Amino acid sequence: MWVSSGSHPHKSRAIFQAAGIADSRVYLDYRATDTVTNFTTLVRVFQQQQLQHIFLITSDFYMPTAKAIATLILGSRGIAFTPRAVPSNQTQESLLHIIRDIARSLLWIVTGHTGASLEPTLVYPPHASRSIHSR
């Protein structure tokens, strides 16, 4: 299990322990500052582990953006994914936001840079949680 961003490490570990998942199978990664860097920081790790398929688990709010980014970032490295949305009470992100993150993903594919450092408003709120589970 790879958890990127979101809950405090103690809370994340407690959730997986309650589900009977050993700590040795849970990897917490807090390098990402937004959904694009979530994928770009972890895709290298997935490649090193020779993962060919992952389950992408996130809220239904983030899922359209996450799927668009995953298609580009993971797809550019030959990694397939299966999306699994968790219901929330939020409306989906705006189309403009999704298009912006698609452009940032394409920028990363071409240049290796996400553009996250160009504008502080690209960073998601600290409570935003996105999880990635490998299979």
GROMACS .gro file of C-alpha atoms in nm:
model
  135
    1MET     CA    1   0.000   0.000   0.000
    2TRP     CA    2   0.129   0.341  -0.096
    3VAL     CA    3  -0.030   0.642   0.070
    4SER     CA    4   0.061   0.978  -0.074
    5SER     CA    5  -0.030   1.290   0.121
    6GLY     CA    6  -0.339   1.319   0.335
    7SER     CA    7  -0.371   1.201   0.691
    8HIS     CA    8  -0.108   1.220   0.961
    9PRO     CA    9   0.121   0.912   0.956
   10HIS     CA   10  -0.009   0.780   1.290
   11LYS     CA   11  -0.369   0.799   1.167
   12SER     CA   12  -0.283   0.635   0.835
   13ARG     CA   13  -0.097   0.350   1.002
   14ALA     CA   14  -0.381   0.297   1.252
   15ILE     CA   15  -0.630   0.260   0.967
   16PHE     CA   16  -0.423  -0.010   0.798
   17GLN     CA   17  -0.345  -0.186   1.128
   18ALA     CA   18  -0.719  -0.200   1.204
   19ALA     CA   19  -0.766  -0.365   0.863
   20GLY     CA   20  -0.499  -0.625   0.949
   21ILE     CA   21  -0.236  -0.490   0.708
   22ALA     CA   22   0.118  -0.516   0.842
   23ASP     CA   23   0.325  -0.197   0.873
   24SER     CA   24   0.585  -0.354   0.646
   25ARG     CA   25   0.332  -0.341   0.360
   26VAL     CA   26   0.240   0.026   0.409
   27TYR     CA   27   0.451   0.301   0.255
   28LEU     CA   28   0.375   0.660   0.347
   29ASP     CA   29   0.503   0.923   0.108
   30TYR     CA   30   0.446   1.290   0.180
   31ARG     CA   31   0.664   1.443  -0.093
   32ALA     CA   32   0.370   1.538  -0.314
   33THR     CA   33   0.229   1.889  -0.293
   34ASP     CA   34  -0.059   1.825  -0.534
   35THR     CA   35  -0.211   1.552  -0.747
   36VAL     CA   36   0.038   1.591  -1.033
   37THR     CA   37   0.342   1.563  -0.805
   38ASN     CA   38   0.166   1.277  -0.630
   39PHE     CA   39   0.199   1.075  -0.949
   40THR     CA   40   0.533   1.208  -1.071
   41THR     CA   41   0.712   1.133  -0.743
   42LEU     CA   42   0.571   0.781  -0.712
   43VAL     CA   43   0.587   0.664  -1.075
   44ARG     CA   44   0.964   0.621  -1.047
   45VAL     CA   45   0.920   0.404  -0.738
   46PHE     CA   46   0.656   0.197  -0.916
   47GLN     CA   47   0.893   0.148  -1.210
   48GLN     CA   48   1.178   0.043  -0.979
   49GLN     CA   49   0.945  -0.214  -0.821
   50GLN     CA   50   0.843  -0.324  -1.170
   51LEU     CA   51   0.476  -0.266  -1.100
   52GLN     CA   52   0.260  -0.302  -1.408
   53HIS     CA   53  -0.079  -0.231  -1.250
   54ILE     CA   54  -0.204  -0.031  -0.952
   55PHE     CA   55  -0.536   0.047  -0.792
   56LEU     CA   56  -0.595   0.420  -0.775
   57ILE     CA   57  -0.809   0.499  -0.473
   58THR     CA   58  -0.924   0.853  -0.407
   59SER     CA   59  -1.240   1.049  -0.337
   60ASP     CA   60  -1.500   1.088  -0.607
   61PHE     CA   61  -1.417   1.461  -0.587
   62TYR     CA   62  -1.058   1.404  -0.707
   63MET     CA   63  -1.117   1.103  -0.932
   64PRO     CA   64  -1.167   1.282  -1.268
   65THR     CA   65  -0.841   1.473  -1.219
   66ALA     CA   66  -0.660   1.168  -1.083
   67LYS     CA   67  -0.770   0.952  -1.378
   68ALA     CA   68  -0.660   1.213  -1.631
   69ILE     CA   69  -0.319   1.250  -1.466
   70ALA     CA   70  -0.278   0.875  -1.416
   71THR     CA   71  -0.357   0.810  -1.781
   72LEU     CA   72  -0.072   1.042  -1.883
   73ILE     CA   73   0.190   0.989  -1.611
   74LEU     CA   74   0.143   0.619  -1.542
   75GLY     CA   75   0.059   0.545  -1.904
   76SER     CA   76   0.378   0.714  -2.021
   77ARG     CA   77   0.567   0.458  -1.812
   78GLY     CA   78   0.361   0.154  -1.913
   79ILE     CA   79   0.172   0.122  -1.583
   80ALA     CA   80  -0.199   0.042  -1.598
   81PHE     CA   81  -0.444   0.143  -1.326
   82THR     CA   82  -0.791   0.061  -1.200
   83PRO     CA   83  -0.975   0.356  -1.041
   84ARG     CA   84  -1.176   0.312  -0.722
   85ALA     CA   85  -1.363   0.621  -0.601
   86VAL     CA   86  -1.456   0.678  -0.239
   87PRO     CA   87  -1.784   0.869  -0.198
   88SER     CA   88  -1.763   1.221  -0.059
   89ASN     CA   89  -1.994   1.517  -0.013
   90GLN     CA   90  -1.796   1.741  -0.247
   91THR     CA   91  -1.871   1.830  -0.607
   92GLN     CA   92  -1.614   1.736  -0.872
   93GLU     CA   93  -1.322   1.964  -0.946
   94SER     CA   94  -1.373   2.218  -1.222
   95LEU     CA   95  -1.293   2.135  -1.584
   96LEU     CA   96  -1.042   2.421  -1.583
   97HIS     CA   97  -0.856   2.258  -1.293
   98ILE     CA   98  -0.850   1.923  -1.472
   99ILE     CA   99  -0.722   2.081  -1.794
  100ARG     CA  100  -0.452   2.267  -1.600
  101ASP     CA  101  -0.333   1.943  -1.440
  102ILE     CA  102  -0.337   1.766  -1.777
  103ALA     CA  103  -0.114   2.043  -1.914
  104ARG     CA  104   0.118   2.009  -1.613
  105SER     CA  105   0.135   1.632  -1.667
  106LEU     CA  106   0.227   1.682  -2.032
  107LEU     CA  107   0.489   1.936  -1.924
  108TRP     CA  108   0.639   1.673  -1.690
  109ILE     CA  109   0.644   1.408  -1.964
  110VAL     CA  110   0.831   1.647  -2.197
  111THR     CA  111   1.058   1.832  -1.950
  112GLY     CA  112   1.061   1.641  -1.622
  113HIS     CA  113   0.914   1.944  -1.442
  114THR     CA  114   0.555   1.978  -1.318
  115GLY     CA  115   0.538   2.355  -1.288
  116ALA     CA  116   0.425   2.324  -0.924
  117SER     CA  117   0.685   2.576  -0.809
  118LEU     CA  118   0.553   2.843  -1.046
  119GLU     CA  119   0.241   2.924  -0.849
  120PRO     CA  120   0.157   2.851  -0.483
  121THR     CA  121  -0.213   2.811  -0.565
  122LEU     CA  122  -0.130   2.482  -0.736
  123VAL     CA  123  -0.089   2.320  -0.394
  124TYR     CA  124  -0.388   2.135  -0.255
  125PRO     CA  125  -0.506   2.188   0.102
  126PRO     CA  126  -0.320   1.972   0.358
  127HIS     CA  127  -0.632   1.770   0.441
  128ALA     CA  128  -0.662   1.638   0.086
  129SER     CA  129  -0.605   1.264   0.084
  130ARG     CA  130  -0.509   1.042  -0.205
  131SER     CA  131  -0.404   0.680  -0.172
  132ILE     CA  132  -0.244   0.443  -0.416
  133HIS     CA  133  -0.245   0.064  -0.368
  134SER     CA  134  -0.026  -0.162  -0.576
  135ARG     CA  135  -0.124  -0.507  -0.695
   0.00000   0.00000   0.00000
